[in-house]
Amino acid sequence: MRDAAVSHANAHAVLLGIIAAYGVAQTFSVHLVHKHFDIPEGRIMVYEVVQGSATHPNFVLSTPRASEKCPNARGLYFKAAPGGNMVAYEFTTHPGADLSAHEDFVAAFAEAAVAMGVQDVFALTAISICPENTILTEFELAQALSTILVPDASWLPAGDVAESTTTDWIAGQEYAKYADGSVPGIIQLKCTKTRSNTHYNVTCSTTRSGRHLGHAPNPFPDVPMDSVLSINGEALEEGTEPHAIITRALTMVEVAH
């Protein structure tokens, strides 16, 4: 996944160039097709911007939802299809763009992606969920088949980072002249993998007193439990920003499911 843009440098640049040439970089960007989980049939991945509170900043939660329960979901990431069409494969509740208002651009992008054979490598983002000039870092809630994207990832266990992968690129107007070359975009989203070749993952483990959140098997079923949230084995203290983010996200996942 990390080397996709380098391995398909010309296609990457051409797609950025098309966005720039049509002057739609405020609305569209290039997205790296990647998958975290196999989601249950009948569900769609939906990204939701969660408003901040006194204990945490805004963050984005991506979780699988039943499509019939998301009547207001709109396409966020689109794959190119034959005939100049784009097909949404991940969604958001955040306000977005109407692709029908950009028919010529959409057709040009789709036709180019299909012609270059990169429709399963690069997708089209329709109005990013990222705040402008902000990098969001994504980590997993694997037990809930969900991910969280945060603007400040300084609390993630830095010693375990092996690599970070850019997953979204913006094309400024000046990029149009580079349509035939390799043009690095501006990082908006990134996935970070750890030394064990997995993504950062939040788990809910337990101690021998108190209660359990219910997102992991209880290893001591006959003893009351305290819930302990941890990321890659490092406990997150209650009252801290990361603990507040993850607790809020888990609550929303329970409601969504």
Short mmCIF file of C-alpha atoms in Angstrom, two decimals:
data_model
loop_
_atom_site.label_atom_id
_atom_site.label_comp_id
_atom_site.label_asym_id
_atom_site.label_seq_id
_atom_site.Cartn_x
_atom_site.Cartn_y
_atom_site.Cartn_z
CA MET A 1 0.00 0.00 0.00
CA ARG A 2 2.75 2.46 0.97
CA ASP A 3 4.41 2.43 -2.46
CA ALA A 4 1.25 2.71 -4.57
CA ALA A 5 1.86 6.32 -5.62
CA VAL A 6 5.49 5.57 -6.49
CA SER A 7 4.62 2.35 -8.31
CA HIS A 8 1.98 4.19 -10.35
CA ALA A 9 3.72 7.56 -10.53
CA ASN A 10 2.44 8.56 -13.95
CA ALA A 11 -1.17 7.66 -13.18
CA HIS A 12 -0.92 9.44 -9.83
CA ALA A 13 0.32 12.60 -11.55
CA VAL A 14 -2.23 12.41 -14.38
CA LEU A 15 -5.15 12.17 -11.95
CA LEU A 16 -3.82 15.06 -9.89
CA GLY A 17 -3.36 16.98 -13.12
CA ILE A 18 -6.97 16.38 -14.18
CA ILE A 19 -8.24 17.74 -10.86
CA ALA A 20 -6.01 20.80 -11.22
CA ALA A 21 -6.86 21.36 -14.89
CA TYR A 22 -10.59 21.41 -14.13
CA GLY A 23 -10.05 23.74 -11.18
CA VAL A 24 -11.89 21.53 -8.71
CA ALA A 25 -9.22 20.97 -6.06
CA GLN A 26 -11.43 22.62 -3.45
CA THR A 27 -13.97 19.86 -4.00
CA PHE A 28 -12.05 16.76 -5.07
CA SER A 29 -8.79 15.00 -4.26
CA VAL A 30 -7.07 11.70 -5.07
CA HIS A 31 -7.51 8.91 -2.52
CA LEU A 32 -5.52 5.71 -2.07
CA VAL A 33 -7.81 2.67 -2.14
CA HIS A 34 -7.12 0.61 0.97
CA LYS A 35 -9.07 -1.57 3.37
CA HIS A 36 -8.85 -2.10 7.11
CA PHE A 37 -11.55 -4.74 7.65
CA ASP A 38 -13.93 -7.12 5.94
CA ILE A 39 -17.31 -5.70 6.92
CA PRO A 40 -20.54 -7.70 7.24
CA GLU A 41 -22.80 -8.00 4.23
CA GLY A 42 -25.45 -5.30 4.07
CA ARG A 43 -23.32 -2.71 5.84
CA ILE A 44 -21.40 0.27 4.47
CA MET A 45 -18.45 2.14 5.95
CA VAL A 46 -19.65 5.56 7.08
CA TYR A 47 -17.38 8.39 8.20
CA GLU A 48 -18.83 10.83 10.72
CA VAL A 49 -17.27 14.04 12.01
CA VAL A 50 -17.67 13.95 15.79
CA GLN A 51 -17.84 17.40 17.34
CA GLY A 52 -15.39 18.14 20.11
CA SER A 53 -16.20 18.69 23.75
CA ALA A 54 -14.46 19.97 26.85
CA THR A 55 -12.49 16.71 26.99
CA HIS A 56 -11.54 16.11 23.35
CA PRO A 57 -11.18 17.86 19.96
CA ASN A 58 -13.16 17.08 16.83
CA PHE A 59 -12.35 13.67 15.38
CA VAL A 60 -13.67 11.39 12.66
CA LEU A 61 -15.21 7.97 13.31
CA SER A 62 -15.53 5.40 10.53
CA THR A 63 -17.77 2.45 11.34
CA PRO A 64 -19.88 -0.12 9.42
CA ARG A 65 -23.58 0.69 9.42
CA ALA A 66 -26.68 -0.84 7.95
CA SER A 67 -27.34 1.10 4.76
CA GLU A 68 -31.08 1.39 5.45
CA LYS A 69 -30.27 3.20 8.71
CA CYS A 70 -28.21 5.85 6.92
CA PRO A 71 -30.64 7.60 4.57
CA ASN A 72 -28.58 10.79 4.63
CA ALA A 73 -25.22 9.17 3.87
CA ARG A 74 -23.53 10.43 0.71
CA GLY A 75 -20.55 9.13 -1.22
CA LEU A 76 -17.14 10.12 0.11
CA TYR A 77 -14.76 7.85 -1.84
CA PHE A 78 -15.56 6.82 -5.42
CA LYS A 79 -13.99 4.19 -7.66
CA ALA A 80 -13.82 4.69 -11.42
CA ALA A 81 -16.00 2.44 -13.57
CA PRO A 82 -16.28 1.94 -17.34
CA GLY A 83 -18.27 4.50 -19.29
CA GLY A 84 -16.90 7.51 -17.43
CA ASN A 85 -18.77 6.68 -14.22
CA MET A 86 -17.75 6.84 -10.57
CA VAL A 87 -19.22 4.48 -7.96
CA ALA A 88 -19.23 5.31 -4.24
CA TYR A 89 -17.74 2.60 -2.02
CA GLU A 90 -17.39 4.47 1.30
CA PHE A 91 -19.72 7.10 2.67
CA THR A 92 -20.10 9.98 5.11
CA THR A 93 -22.79 11.93 6.93
CA HIS A 94 -20.79 15.12 6.36
CA PRO A 95 -22.17 17.54 3.74
CA GLY A 96 -20.66 16.90 0.34
CA ALA A 97 -20.46 17.52 -3.37
CA ASP A 98 -22.99 16.58 -6.03
CA LEU A 99 -21.02 14.73 -8.71
CA SER A 100 -23.75 15.44 -11.25
CA ALA A 101 -22.69 19.09 -11.16
CA HIS A 102 -19.24 18.09 -12.42
CA GLU A 103 -20.09 15.63 -15.19
CA ASP A 104 -17.23 16.53 -17.55
CA PHE A 105 -14.61 16.33 -14.81
CA VAL A 106 -16.00 13.08 -13.38
CA ALA A 107 -16.01 11.47 -16.83
CA ALA A 108 -12.44 12.59 -17.54
CA PHE A 109 -11.18 11.29 -14.18
CA ALA A 110 -13.00 7.96 -14.50
CA GLU A 111 -11.94 7.37 -18.09
CA ALA A 112 -8.30 8.15 -17.28
CA ALA A 113 -8.24 5.87 -14.22
CA VAL A 114 -9.79 2.97 -16.14
CA ALA A 115 -7.55 3.50 -19.18
CA MET A 116 -4.45 3.40 -16.94
CA GLY A 117 -5.76 0.39 -15.00
CA VAL A 118 -5.58 2.10 -11.60
CA GLN A 119 -9.28 2.09 -10.66
CA ASP A 120 -8.48 -0.23 -7.73
CA VAL A 121 -5.45 1.84 -6.69
CA PHE A 122 -6.63 5.46 -6.77
CA ALA A 123 -10.12 6.71 -6.00
CA LEU A 124 -11.77 10.12 -6.00
CA THR A 125 -12.54 11.93 -2.76
CA ALA A 126 -15.59 14.18 -2.93
CA ILE A 127 -14.98 16.94 -0.36
CA SER A 128 -12.55 15.56 2.16
CA ILE A 129 -13.58 15.02 5.76
CA CYS A 130 -10.28 16.62 6.78
CA PRO A 131 -10.20 20.21 7.98
CA GLU A 132 -8.19 22.39 5.60
CA ASN A 133 -4.40 22.18 6.09
CA THR A 134 -4.81 19.47 8.72
CA ILE A 135 -3.30 15.99 8.74
CA LEU A 136 -5.51 13.31 10.27
CA THR A 137 -3.93 10.09 11.52
CA GLU A 138 -6.02 6.93 11.43
CA PHE A 139 -5.92 4.04 13.90
CA GLU A 140 -8.10 1.00 14.40
CA LEU A 141 -10.79 -0.18 16.78
CA ALA A 142 -10.48 -3.67 15.37
CA GLN A 143 -12.95 -5.32 17.73
CA ALA A 144 -15.58 -2.86 16.48
CA LEU A 145 -14.43 -3.00 12.82
CA SER A 146 -13.99 0.76 13.06
CA THR A 147 -11.29 3.41 12.73
CA ILE A 148 -10.72 6.79 14.35
CA LEU A 149 -8.99 9.73 12.65
CA VAL A 150 -7.46 12.37 14.92
CA PRO A 151 -5.71 15.70 14.25
CA ASP A 152 -3.17 15.27 17.06
CA ALA A 153 -1.55 11.85 17.17
CA SER A 154 1.30 12.82 19.49
CA TRP A 155 -0.04 10.48 22.18
CA LEU A 156 0.28 7.37 19.99
CA PRO A 157 3.17 5.10 21.08
CA ALA A 158 5.93 6.74 19.02
CA GLY A 159 8.47 3.98 19.61
CA ASP A 160 6.32 1.47 17.76
CA VAL A 161 6.01 3.40 14.48
CA ALA A 162 7.41 1.58 11.45
CA GLU A 163 5.93 3.58 8.58
CA SER A 164 3.24 6.09 7.67
CA THR A 165 1.33 5.98 4.40
CA THR A 166 -0.21 8.96 2.68
CA THR A 167 -3.77 8.12 1.65
CA ASP A 168 -5.05 11.40 0.19
CA TRP A 169 -3.50 14.03 -2.08
CA ILE A 170 -4.66 17.55 -2.96
CA ALA A 171 -3.81 19.13 -6.33
CA GLY A 172 -3.30 22.88 -6.39
CA GLN A 173 -3.93 24.72 -9.64
CA GLU A 174 -0.21 24.78 -10.37
CA TYR A 175 -0.25 20.97 -10.60
CA ALA A 176 -2.05 21.04 -13.96
CA LYS A 177 1.24 21.49 -15.83
CA TYR A 178 2.63 18.32 -14.23
CA ALA A 179 -0.02 15.96 -15.58
CA ASP A 180 2.63 13.84 -17.33
CA GLY A 181 5.06 13.70 -14.41
CA SER A 182 5.28 12.45 -10.84
CA VAL A 183 3.86 15.12 -8.57
CA PRO A 184 3.79 14.58 -4.80
CA GLY A 185 0.59 15.84 -3.28
CA ILE A 186 -0.08 17.41 0.09
CA ILE A 187 -0.63 14.83 2.81
CA GLN A 188 -4.12 14.96 4.27
CA LEU A 189 -4.75 11.52 5.67
CA LYS A 190 -2.21 8.95 6.71
CA CYS A 191 -2.29 5.40 7.98
CA THR A 192 0.48 4.47 10.39
CA LYS A 193 1.72 0.91 10.62
CA THR A 194 3.69 -0.43 13.56
CA ARG A 195 6.75 -2.64 13.72
CA SER A 196 4.57 -5.73 13.85
CA ASN A 197 3.21 -4.71 10.40
CA THR A 198 -0.23 -3.90 11.79
CA HIS A 199 -2.06 -0.63 12.33
CA TYR A 200 -2.30 0.98 15.72
CA ASN A 201 -5.14 -0.83 17.45
CA VAL A 202 -7.18 0.03 20.51
CA THR A 203 -8.18 -2.86 22.74
CA CYS A 204 -10.29 -3.08 25.83
CA SER A 205 -8.68 -5.29 28.45
CA THR A 206 -9.69 -5.84 32.04
CA THR A 207 -8.62 -5.93 35.67
CA ARG A 208 -10.14 -7.90 38.54
CA SER A 209 -12.54 -5.24 39.83
CA GLY A 210 -15.20 -2.98 38.37
CA ARG A 211 -16.91 -3.31 34.98
CA HIS A 212 -16.10 -4.15 31.36
CA LEU A 213 -17.03 -2.19 28.23
CA GLY A 214 -18.02 -5.32 26.35
CA HIS A 215 -15.76 -4.98 23.30
CA ALA A 216 -13.40 -7.80 24.26
CA PRO A 217 -13.88 -11.25 25.80
CA ASN A 218 -13.92 -11.12 29.57
CA PRO A 219 -11.02 -13.31 30.76
CA PHE A 220 -12.41 -13.44 34.31
CA PRO A 221 -16.15 -14.06 33.82
CA ASP A 222 -16.83 -14.71 37.50
CA VAL A 223 -15.08 -11.59 38.80
CA PRO A 224 -16.30 -7.97 38.40
CA MET A 225 -14.06 -5.95 36.13
CA ASP A 226 -12.62 -2.49 35.52
CA SER A 227 -12.33 -1.56 31.85
CA VAL A 228 -8.85 -0.58 30.70
CA LEU A 229 -8.42 0.97 27.27
CA SER A 230 -5.01 0.52 25.73
CA ILE A 231 -3.38 1.12 22.37
CA ASN A 232 -0.70 -1.32 21.29
CA GLY A 233 -0.40 -2.45 24.88
CA GLU A 234 -0.05 1.03 26.41
CA ALA A 235 -2.86 1.90 28.82
CA LEU A 236 -4.78 5.14 28.24
CA GLU A 237 -5.45 6.92 31.50
CA GLU A 238 -9.00 7.95 32.30
CA GLY A 239 -9.43 11.70 32.09
CA THR A 240 -6.97 12.12 29.22
CA GLU A 241 -7.87 13.32 25.72
CA PRO A 242 -7.20 9.97 23.98
CA HIS A 243 -9.27 8.10 26.56
CA ALA A 244 -12.14 10.56 26.02
CA ILE A 245 -11.94 10.21 22.22
CA ILE A 246 -12.00 6.43 22.28
CA THR A 247 -14.71 6.19 24.93
CA ARG A 248 -16.91 8.55 22.88
CA ALA A 249 -16.22 6.55 19.72
CA LEU A 250 -17.08 3.24 21.36
CA THR A 251 -20.35 4.68 22.64
CA MET A 252 -21.23 5.83 19.11
CA VAL A 253 -20.32 2.43 17.66
CA GLU A 254 -22.71 0.75 20.08
CA VAL A 255 -25.52 3.10 19.02
CA ALA A 256 -24.74 2.66 15.30
CA HIS A 257 -24.84 -1.11 15.57
#
